[in-house]
CSV table of C-alpha atoms in Angstrom, one decimal:
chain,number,residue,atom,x,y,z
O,1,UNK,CA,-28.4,9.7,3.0
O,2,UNK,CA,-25.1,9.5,4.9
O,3,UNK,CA,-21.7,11.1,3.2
O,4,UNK,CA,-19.2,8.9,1.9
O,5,UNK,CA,-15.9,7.8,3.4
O,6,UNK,CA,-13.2,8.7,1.8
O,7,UNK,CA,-12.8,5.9,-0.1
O,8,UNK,CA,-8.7,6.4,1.2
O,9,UNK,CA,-9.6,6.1,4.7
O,10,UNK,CA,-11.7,2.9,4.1
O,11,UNK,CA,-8.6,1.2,3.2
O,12,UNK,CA,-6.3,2.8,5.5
O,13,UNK,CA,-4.6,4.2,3.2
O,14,UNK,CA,-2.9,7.8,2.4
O,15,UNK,CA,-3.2,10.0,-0.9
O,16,UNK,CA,-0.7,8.4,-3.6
O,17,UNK,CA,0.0,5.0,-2.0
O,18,UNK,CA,1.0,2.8,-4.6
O,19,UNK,CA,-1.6,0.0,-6.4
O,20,UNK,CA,0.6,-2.8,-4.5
O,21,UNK,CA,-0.3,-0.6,-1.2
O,22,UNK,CA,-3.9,-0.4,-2.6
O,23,UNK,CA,-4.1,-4.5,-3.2
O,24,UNK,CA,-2.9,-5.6,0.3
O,25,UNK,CA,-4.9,-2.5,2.3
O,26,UNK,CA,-8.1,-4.1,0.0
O,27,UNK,CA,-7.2,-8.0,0.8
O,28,UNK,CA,-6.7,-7.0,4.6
O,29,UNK,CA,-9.8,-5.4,4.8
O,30,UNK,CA,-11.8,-7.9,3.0
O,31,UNK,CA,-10.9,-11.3,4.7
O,32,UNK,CA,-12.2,-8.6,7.8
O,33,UNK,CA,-15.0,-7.8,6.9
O,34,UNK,CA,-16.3,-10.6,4.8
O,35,UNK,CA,-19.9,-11.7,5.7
O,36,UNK,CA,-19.0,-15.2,5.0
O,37,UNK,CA,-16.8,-15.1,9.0
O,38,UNK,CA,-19.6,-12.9,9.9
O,39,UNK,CA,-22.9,-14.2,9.4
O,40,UNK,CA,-26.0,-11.9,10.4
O,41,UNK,CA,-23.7,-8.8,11.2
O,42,UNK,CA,-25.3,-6.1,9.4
O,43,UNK,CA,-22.7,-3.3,10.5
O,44,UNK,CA,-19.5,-5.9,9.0
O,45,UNK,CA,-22.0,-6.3,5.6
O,46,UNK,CA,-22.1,-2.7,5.2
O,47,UNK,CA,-18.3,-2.1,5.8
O,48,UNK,CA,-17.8,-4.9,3.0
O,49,UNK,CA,-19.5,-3.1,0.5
O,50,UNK,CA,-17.6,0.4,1.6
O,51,UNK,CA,-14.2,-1.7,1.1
O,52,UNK,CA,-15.5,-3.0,-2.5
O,53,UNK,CA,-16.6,0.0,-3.3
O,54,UNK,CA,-13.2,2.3,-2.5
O,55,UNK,CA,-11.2,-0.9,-4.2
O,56,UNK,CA,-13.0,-1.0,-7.4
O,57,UNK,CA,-12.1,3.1,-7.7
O,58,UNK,CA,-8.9,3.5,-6.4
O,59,UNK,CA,-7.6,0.3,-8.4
O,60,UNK,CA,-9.0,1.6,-11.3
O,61,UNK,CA,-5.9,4.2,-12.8
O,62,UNK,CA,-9.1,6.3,-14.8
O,63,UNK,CA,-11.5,6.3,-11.7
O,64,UNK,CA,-8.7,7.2,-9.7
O,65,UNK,CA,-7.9,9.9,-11.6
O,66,UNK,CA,-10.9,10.9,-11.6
O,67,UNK,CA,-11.5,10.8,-7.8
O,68,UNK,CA,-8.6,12.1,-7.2
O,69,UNK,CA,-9.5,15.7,-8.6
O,70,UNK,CA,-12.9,15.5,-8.5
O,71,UNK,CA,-13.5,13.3,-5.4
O,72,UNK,CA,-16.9,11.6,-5.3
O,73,UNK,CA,-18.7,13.0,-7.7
O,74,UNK,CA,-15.8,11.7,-10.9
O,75,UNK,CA,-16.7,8.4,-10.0
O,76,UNK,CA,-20.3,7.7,-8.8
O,77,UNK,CA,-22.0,4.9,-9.7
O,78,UNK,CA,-25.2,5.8,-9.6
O,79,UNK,CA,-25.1,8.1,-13.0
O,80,UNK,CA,-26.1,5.4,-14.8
O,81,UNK,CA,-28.4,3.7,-12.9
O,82,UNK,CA,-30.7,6.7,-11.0
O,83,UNK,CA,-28.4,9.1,-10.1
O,84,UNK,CA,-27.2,12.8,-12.1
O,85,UNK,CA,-23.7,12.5,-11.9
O,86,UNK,CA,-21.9,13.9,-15.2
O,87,UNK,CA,-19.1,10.6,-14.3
O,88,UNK,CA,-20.8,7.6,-15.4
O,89,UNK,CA,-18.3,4.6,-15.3
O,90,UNK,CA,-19.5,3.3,-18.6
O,91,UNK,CA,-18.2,6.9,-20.0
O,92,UNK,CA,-15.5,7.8,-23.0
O,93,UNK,CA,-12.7,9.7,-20.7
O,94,UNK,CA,-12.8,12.1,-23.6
O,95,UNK,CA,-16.1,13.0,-23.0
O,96,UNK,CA,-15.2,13.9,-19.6
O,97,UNK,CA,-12.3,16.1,-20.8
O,98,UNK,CA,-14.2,17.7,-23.0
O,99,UNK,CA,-17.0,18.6,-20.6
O,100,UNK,CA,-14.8,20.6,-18.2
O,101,UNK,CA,-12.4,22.1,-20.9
O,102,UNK,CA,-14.4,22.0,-24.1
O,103,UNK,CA,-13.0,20.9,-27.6
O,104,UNK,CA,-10.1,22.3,-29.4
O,105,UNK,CA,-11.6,23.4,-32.8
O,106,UNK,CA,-10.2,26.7,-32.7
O,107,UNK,CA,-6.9,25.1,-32.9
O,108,UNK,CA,-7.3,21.9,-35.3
O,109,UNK,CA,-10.3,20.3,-33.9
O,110,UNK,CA,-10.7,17.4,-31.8
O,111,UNK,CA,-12.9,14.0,-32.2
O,112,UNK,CA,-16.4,14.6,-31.0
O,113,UNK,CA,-17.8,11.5,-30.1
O,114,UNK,CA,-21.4,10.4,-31.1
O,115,UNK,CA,-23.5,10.2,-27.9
O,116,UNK,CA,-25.5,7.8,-29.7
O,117,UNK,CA,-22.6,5.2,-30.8
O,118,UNK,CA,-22.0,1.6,-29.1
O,119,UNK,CA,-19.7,1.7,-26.0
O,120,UNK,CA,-18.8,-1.3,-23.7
O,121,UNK,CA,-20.3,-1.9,-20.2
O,122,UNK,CA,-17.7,-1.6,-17.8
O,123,UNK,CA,-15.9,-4.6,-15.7
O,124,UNK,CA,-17.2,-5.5,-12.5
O,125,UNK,CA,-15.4,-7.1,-9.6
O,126,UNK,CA,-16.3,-9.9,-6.9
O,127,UNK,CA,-14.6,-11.5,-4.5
O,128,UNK,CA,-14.5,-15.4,-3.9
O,129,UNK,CA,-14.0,-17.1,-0.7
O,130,UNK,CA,-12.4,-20.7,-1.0
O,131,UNK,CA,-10.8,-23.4,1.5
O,132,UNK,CA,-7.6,-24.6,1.2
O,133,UNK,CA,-8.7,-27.5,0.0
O,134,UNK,CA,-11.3,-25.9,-2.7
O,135,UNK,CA,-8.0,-24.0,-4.1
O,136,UNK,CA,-5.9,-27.2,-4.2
O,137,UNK,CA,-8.4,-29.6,-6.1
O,138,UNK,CA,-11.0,-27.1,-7.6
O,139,UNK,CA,-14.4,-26.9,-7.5
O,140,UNK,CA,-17.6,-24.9,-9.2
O,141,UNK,CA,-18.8,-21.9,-6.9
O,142,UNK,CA,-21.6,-20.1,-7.1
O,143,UNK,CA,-20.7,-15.9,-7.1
O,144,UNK,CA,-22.9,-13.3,-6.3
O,145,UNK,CA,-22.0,-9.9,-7.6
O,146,UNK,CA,-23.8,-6.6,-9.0
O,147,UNK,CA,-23.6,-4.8,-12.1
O,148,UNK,CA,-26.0,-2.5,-14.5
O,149,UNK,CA,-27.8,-4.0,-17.0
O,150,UNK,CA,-30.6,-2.7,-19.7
O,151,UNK,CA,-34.0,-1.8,-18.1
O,152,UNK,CA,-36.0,-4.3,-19.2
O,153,UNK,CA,-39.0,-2.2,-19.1
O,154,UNK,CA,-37.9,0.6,-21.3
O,155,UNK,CA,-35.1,-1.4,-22.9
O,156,UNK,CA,-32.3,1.2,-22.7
O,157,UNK,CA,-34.4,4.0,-24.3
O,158,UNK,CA,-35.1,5.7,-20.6
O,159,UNK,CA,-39.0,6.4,-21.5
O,160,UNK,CA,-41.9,5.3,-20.6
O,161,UNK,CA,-43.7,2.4,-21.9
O,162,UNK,CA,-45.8,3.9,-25.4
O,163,UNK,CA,-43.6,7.0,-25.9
O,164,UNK,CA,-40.1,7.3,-27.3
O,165,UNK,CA,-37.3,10.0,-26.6
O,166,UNK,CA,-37.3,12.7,-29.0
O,167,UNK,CA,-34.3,14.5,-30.3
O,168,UNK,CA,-32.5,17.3,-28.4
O,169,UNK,CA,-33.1,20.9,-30.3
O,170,UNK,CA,-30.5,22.4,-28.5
O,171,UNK,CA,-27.8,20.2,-29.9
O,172,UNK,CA,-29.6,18.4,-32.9
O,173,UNK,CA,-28.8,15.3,-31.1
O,174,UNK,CA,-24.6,15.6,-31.0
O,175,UNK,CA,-24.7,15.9,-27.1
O,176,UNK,CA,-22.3,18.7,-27.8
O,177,UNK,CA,-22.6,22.5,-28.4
O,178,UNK,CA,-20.2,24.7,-29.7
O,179,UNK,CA,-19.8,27.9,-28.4
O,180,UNK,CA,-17.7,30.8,-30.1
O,181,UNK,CA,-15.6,33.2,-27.7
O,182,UNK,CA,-13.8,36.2,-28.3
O,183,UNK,CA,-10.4,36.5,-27.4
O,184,UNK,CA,-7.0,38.5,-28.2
O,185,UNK,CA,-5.8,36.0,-30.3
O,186,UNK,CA,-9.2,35.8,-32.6
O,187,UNK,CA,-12.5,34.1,-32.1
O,188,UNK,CA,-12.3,30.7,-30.3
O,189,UNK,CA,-13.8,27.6,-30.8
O,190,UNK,CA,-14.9,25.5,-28.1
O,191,UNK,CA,-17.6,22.5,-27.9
O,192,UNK,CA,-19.1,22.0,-24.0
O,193,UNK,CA,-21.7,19.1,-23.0
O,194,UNK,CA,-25.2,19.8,-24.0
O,195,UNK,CA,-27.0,21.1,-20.7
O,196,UNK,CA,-30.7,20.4,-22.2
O,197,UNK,CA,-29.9,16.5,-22.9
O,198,UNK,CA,-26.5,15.8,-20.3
O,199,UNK,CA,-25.2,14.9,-23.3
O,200,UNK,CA,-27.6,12.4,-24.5
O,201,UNK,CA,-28.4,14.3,-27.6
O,202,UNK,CA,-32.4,12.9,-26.5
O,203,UNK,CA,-34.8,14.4,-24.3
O,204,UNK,CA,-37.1,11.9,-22.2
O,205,UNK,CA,-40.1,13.9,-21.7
O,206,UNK,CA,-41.7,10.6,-20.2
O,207,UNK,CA,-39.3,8.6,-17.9
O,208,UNK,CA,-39.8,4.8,-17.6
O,209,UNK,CA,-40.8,4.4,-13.6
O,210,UNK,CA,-38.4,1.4,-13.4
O,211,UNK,CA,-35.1,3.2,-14.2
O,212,UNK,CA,-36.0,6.7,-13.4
O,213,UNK,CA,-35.1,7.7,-17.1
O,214,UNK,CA,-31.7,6.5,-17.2
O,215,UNK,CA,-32.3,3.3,-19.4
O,216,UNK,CA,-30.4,1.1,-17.0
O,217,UNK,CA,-30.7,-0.9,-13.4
O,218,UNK,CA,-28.3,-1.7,-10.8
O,219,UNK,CA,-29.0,-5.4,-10.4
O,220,UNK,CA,-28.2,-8.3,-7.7
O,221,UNK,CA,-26.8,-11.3,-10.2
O,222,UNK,CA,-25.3,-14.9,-9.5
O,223,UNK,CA,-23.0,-16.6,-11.9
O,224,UNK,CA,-21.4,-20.5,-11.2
O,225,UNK,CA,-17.7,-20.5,-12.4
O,226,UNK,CA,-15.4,-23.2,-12.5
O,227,UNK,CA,-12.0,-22.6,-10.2
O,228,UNK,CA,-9.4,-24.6,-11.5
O,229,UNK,CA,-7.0,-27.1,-9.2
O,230,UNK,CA,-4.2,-25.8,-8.1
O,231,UNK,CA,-5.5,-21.5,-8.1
O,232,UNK,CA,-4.1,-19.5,-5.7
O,233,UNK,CA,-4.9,-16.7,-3.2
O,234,UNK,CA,-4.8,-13.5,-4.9
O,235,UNK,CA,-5.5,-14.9,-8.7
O,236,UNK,CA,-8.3,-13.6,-10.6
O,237,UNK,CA,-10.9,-15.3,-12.3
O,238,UNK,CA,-12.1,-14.1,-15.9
O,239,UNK,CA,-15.7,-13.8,-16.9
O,240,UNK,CA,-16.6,-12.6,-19.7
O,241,UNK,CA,-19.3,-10.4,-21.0
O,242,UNK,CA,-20.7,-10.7,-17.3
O,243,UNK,CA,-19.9,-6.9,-16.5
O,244,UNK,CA,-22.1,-3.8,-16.9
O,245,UNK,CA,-24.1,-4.2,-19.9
O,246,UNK,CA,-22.9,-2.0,-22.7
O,247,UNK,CA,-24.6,1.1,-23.9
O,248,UNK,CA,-26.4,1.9,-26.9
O,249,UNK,CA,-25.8,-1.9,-28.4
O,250,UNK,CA,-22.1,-2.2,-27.3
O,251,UNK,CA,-21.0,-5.3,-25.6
O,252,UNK,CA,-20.9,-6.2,-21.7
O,253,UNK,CA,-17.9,-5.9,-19.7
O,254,UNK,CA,-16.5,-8.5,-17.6
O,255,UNK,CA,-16.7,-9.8,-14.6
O,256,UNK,CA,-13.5,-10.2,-12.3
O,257,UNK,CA,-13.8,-12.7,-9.3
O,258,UNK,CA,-10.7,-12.1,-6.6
O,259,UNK,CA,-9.8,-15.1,-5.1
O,260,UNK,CA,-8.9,-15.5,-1.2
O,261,UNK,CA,-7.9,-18.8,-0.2
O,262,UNK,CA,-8.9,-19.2,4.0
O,263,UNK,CA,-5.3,-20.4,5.7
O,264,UNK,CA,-5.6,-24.2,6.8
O,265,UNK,CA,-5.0,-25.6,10.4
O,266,UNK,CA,-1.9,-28.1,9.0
O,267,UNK,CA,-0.8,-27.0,6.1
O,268,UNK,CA,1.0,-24.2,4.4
O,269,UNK,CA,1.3,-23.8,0.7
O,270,UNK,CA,4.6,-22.4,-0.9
O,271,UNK,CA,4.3,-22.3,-4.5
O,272,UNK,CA,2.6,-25.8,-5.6
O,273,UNK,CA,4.4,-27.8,-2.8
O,274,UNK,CA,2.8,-28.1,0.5
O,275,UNK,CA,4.9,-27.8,4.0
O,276,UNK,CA,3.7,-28.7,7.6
O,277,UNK,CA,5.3,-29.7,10.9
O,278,UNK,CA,4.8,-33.0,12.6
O,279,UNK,CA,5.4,-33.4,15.8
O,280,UNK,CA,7.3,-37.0,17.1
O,281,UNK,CA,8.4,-38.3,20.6
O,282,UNK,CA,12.0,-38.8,21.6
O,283,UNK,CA,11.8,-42.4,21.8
O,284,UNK,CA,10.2,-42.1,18.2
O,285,UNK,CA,12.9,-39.9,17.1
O,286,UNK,CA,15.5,-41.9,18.5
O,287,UNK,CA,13.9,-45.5,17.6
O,288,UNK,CA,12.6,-44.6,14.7
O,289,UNK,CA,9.0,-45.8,13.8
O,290,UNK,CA,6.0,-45.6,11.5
O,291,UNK,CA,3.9,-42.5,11.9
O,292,UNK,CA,0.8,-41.5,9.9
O,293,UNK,CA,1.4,-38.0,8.1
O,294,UNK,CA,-2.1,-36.0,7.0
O,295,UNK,CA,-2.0,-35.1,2.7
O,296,UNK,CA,-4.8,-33.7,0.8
O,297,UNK,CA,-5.4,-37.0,-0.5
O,298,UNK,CA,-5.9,-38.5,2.9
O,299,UNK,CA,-3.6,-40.2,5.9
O,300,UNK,CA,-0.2,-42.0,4.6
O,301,UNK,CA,2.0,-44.3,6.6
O,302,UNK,CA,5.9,-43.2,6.7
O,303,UNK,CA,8.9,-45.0,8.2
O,304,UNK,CA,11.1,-42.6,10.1
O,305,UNK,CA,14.3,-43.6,10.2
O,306,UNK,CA,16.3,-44.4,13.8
O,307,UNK,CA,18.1,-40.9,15.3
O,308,UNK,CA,15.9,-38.5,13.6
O,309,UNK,CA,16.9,-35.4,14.3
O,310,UNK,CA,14.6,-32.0,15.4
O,311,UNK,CA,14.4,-29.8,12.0
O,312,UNK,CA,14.5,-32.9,9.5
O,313,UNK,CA,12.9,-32.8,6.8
O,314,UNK,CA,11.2,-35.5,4.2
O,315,UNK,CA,9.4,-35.4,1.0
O,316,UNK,CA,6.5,-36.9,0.1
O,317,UNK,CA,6.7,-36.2,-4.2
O,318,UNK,CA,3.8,-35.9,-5.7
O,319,UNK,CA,1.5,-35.2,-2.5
O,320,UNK,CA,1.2,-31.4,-3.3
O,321,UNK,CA,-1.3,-29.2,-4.9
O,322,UNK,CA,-1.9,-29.4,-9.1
O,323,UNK,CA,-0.1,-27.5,-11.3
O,324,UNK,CA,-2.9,-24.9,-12.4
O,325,UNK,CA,-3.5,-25.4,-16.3
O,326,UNK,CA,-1.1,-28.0,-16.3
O,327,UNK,CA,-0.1,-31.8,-15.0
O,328,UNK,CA,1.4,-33.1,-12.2
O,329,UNK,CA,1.6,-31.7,-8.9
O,330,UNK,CA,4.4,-30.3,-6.2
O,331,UNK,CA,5.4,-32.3,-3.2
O,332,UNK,CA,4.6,-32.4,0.3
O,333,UNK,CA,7.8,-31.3,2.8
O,334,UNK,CA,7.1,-32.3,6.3
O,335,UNK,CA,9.5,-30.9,9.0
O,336,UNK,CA,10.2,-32.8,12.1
O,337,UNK,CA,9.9,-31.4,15.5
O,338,UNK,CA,10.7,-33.3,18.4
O,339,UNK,CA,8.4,-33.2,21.8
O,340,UNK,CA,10.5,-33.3,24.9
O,341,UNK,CA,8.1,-35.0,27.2
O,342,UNK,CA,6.9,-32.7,30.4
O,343,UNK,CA,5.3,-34.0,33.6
O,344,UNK,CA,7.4,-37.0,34.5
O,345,UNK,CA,6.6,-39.2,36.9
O,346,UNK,CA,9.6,-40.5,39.4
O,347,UNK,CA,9.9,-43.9,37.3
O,348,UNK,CA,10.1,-42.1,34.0
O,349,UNK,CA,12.8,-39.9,35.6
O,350,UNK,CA,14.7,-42.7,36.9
O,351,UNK,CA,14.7,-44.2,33.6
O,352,UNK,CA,15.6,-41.4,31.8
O,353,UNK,CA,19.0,-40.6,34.1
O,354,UNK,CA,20.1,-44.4,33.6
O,355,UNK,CA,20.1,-43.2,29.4
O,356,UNK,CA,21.9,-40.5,30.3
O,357,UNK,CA,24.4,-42.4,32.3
O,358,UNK,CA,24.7,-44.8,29.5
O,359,UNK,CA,25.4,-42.5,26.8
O,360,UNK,CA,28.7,-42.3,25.4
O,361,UNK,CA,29.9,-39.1,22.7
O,362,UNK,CA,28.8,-42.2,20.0
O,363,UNK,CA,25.2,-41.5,20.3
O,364,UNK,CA,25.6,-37.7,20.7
O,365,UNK,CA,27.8,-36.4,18.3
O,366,UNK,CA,26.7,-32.2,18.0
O,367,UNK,CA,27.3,-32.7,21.3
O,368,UNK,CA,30.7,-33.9,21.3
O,369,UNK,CA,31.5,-31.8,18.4
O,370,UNK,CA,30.3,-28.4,20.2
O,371,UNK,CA,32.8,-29.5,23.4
O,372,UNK,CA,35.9,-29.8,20.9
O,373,UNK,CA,34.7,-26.5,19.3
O,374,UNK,CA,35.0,-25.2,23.1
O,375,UNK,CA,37.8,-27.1,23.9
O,376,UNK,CA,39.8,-25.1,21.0
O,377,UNK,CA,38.4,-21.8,21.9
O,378,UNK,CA,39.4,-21.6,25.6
O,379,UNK,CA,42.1,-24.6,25.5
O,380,UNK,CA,40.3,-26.3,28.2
């Protein structure tokens, strides 16, 4: 099996960059990667999954943590469905304290936690690709994600079918033992995770063949969710109870779609109101005229007025995207730009000059203002 990336250098990222650095670096390297602009690349695929993987640690302040000082092996995945790794994401922080540094008994006691007690799955995370279009109106999407769920063979008890797990004799089933030391100060107190049962407080003499003894699967899942007009890129999406499943009877964590909206070809979104440029001939501009303007309801016919100048802008109220959880929607701005017309023939030319030679400081005015504007700067 090939070593991991630092799950840093699969972002891009340096030691201690901030969760805002951590965000953008993931975004970046997801709309990269995604298989959905790659179809069929297997080397892209693989490099998706590294990305998800280093984002769902690194934007996680306890896995972090964790990898931080203890680098891969805090934080992988696999304890809990196959693996040996003393980290389990589904695991009480505490118990990981108390494994490296043992309990404080000596000196008031600490809560020892029941190995045995209900704890929640933990929250898994997807990412959701939408059109511009999908964001502005909503839709239903189907999302495929992963999380770890109850063996169904063994039903969480990690043993084979016909035999059950039997209770550890070297902790009596706490998961714990407490070891006394002798020190200057008096004998000490400590508790330190059970090295017969991991900390289990049960011994699987028989493991079930499906989950290897662990009680649970890694498992390829699809869930439909409703995105809501009006979402955004960079909004999450709440499931619930479709996380990890919990342990020992405790409930399932979530699941927490990312959303990335794909930029569109026209327009550009700017809160709930929607911007784009159109583009307009001179004689258009100067005449003024009916044009047809694109919306996301479909083509609409606007009267620009005569002399329409490059940069103008008019609104189009109500033609934006919906107010998410809410009514009404924003407006549509569309900015006027003005094509000077290239490739002239001689005829076109001609006409043209006689314009020119036509035109008085009346039908130019910025131009006539910038002359006086000269005029008083070099008295000329």
């Amino acid at each position: 099996m090939a070593e991991k990336r630092d799950y840093y250098e699969v972002l891009g990222l340096q030691k201690g960059a901030t969760e805002d650095e951590i965000k953008k670096a993931f975004r970046q390297n997801a709309k990269k990667y995604h298989p959905d602009l790659h179809p069929g690349d297997k080397a892209c695929e693989e490099k998706f999954k590294e990305v998800n993987e280093a984002y769902e640690v690194l934007s996680d302040k306890e896995k972090r943590a964790r990898y931080d000082q203890f680098g891969h092996a805090g934080v992988d995945p696999n304890f809990s469905a196959g693996g040996g790794s003393p980290f389990g994401q589904d695991m009480d922080i505490g118990d990981i304290f108390n494994s490296f540094f043992g309990g404080f008994g000596g000196f008031g006691g600490g809560r020892s936690s029941n190995p045995n007690a209900p704890r929640r799955g933990a929250d898994v995370e997807a990412n959701l690709f939408l059109d511009f279009e999908e964001a502005a109106k909503g839709c239903k999407k189907t999302v495929t994600y992963q999380n770890i769920e109850t063996c169904s063979d063994c039903h969480g008890t990690g043993a084979q079918k016909g035999t059950t797990p039997k209770t550890c004799t070297a902790c009596g089933g706490k998961g714990k033992v407490t070891i006394n030391q002798r020190t200057p100060f008096g004998v000490v107190q400590t508790q330190r995770t059970c090295d017969a049962c991991k900390g289990r407080g049960k011994i699987v003499e028989s493991p079930c063949r499906k989950c290897n003894g662990n009680g649970r699967v890694r498992v390829k899942k699809n869930v439909e969710v409703t995105v809501p007009a009006g979402i955004n890129d960079g909004q999450i999406l709440n499931v619930g109870g479709r996380g990890n499943n919990g342990i020992n009877g405790g409930p399932s964590g979530d699941l927490h779609v990312y959303v990335n909206v794909r930029p569109h070809p026209v327009f550009e979104r700017k809160g709930d109101d929607i911007w784009c440029d159109m583009p307009i001939s001179f004689a258009q501009a100067a005449l003024g005229d009916e044009i047809v303007v694109p919306t996301l309801d479909g083509k609409v016919s606007y009267t620009i007025h005569e002399g329409t100048q490059p940069g103008d802008i008019f609104k189009l109220k109500g033609k934006g995207v919906q107010h998410i959880n809410g009514r009404g929607r924003g407006d549509q701005y569309v900015k006027v730009t003005i094509e000077v017309p290239k490739n002239l023939n001689r005829e076109q030319k001609e006409l043209i000059k006689k314009l020119e030679k036509t035109a008085t400081d009346k039908n130019y005015t910025k131009r006539k203002t910038f002359r006086e504007k000269l005029k008083n700067m070099f008295g000329e």
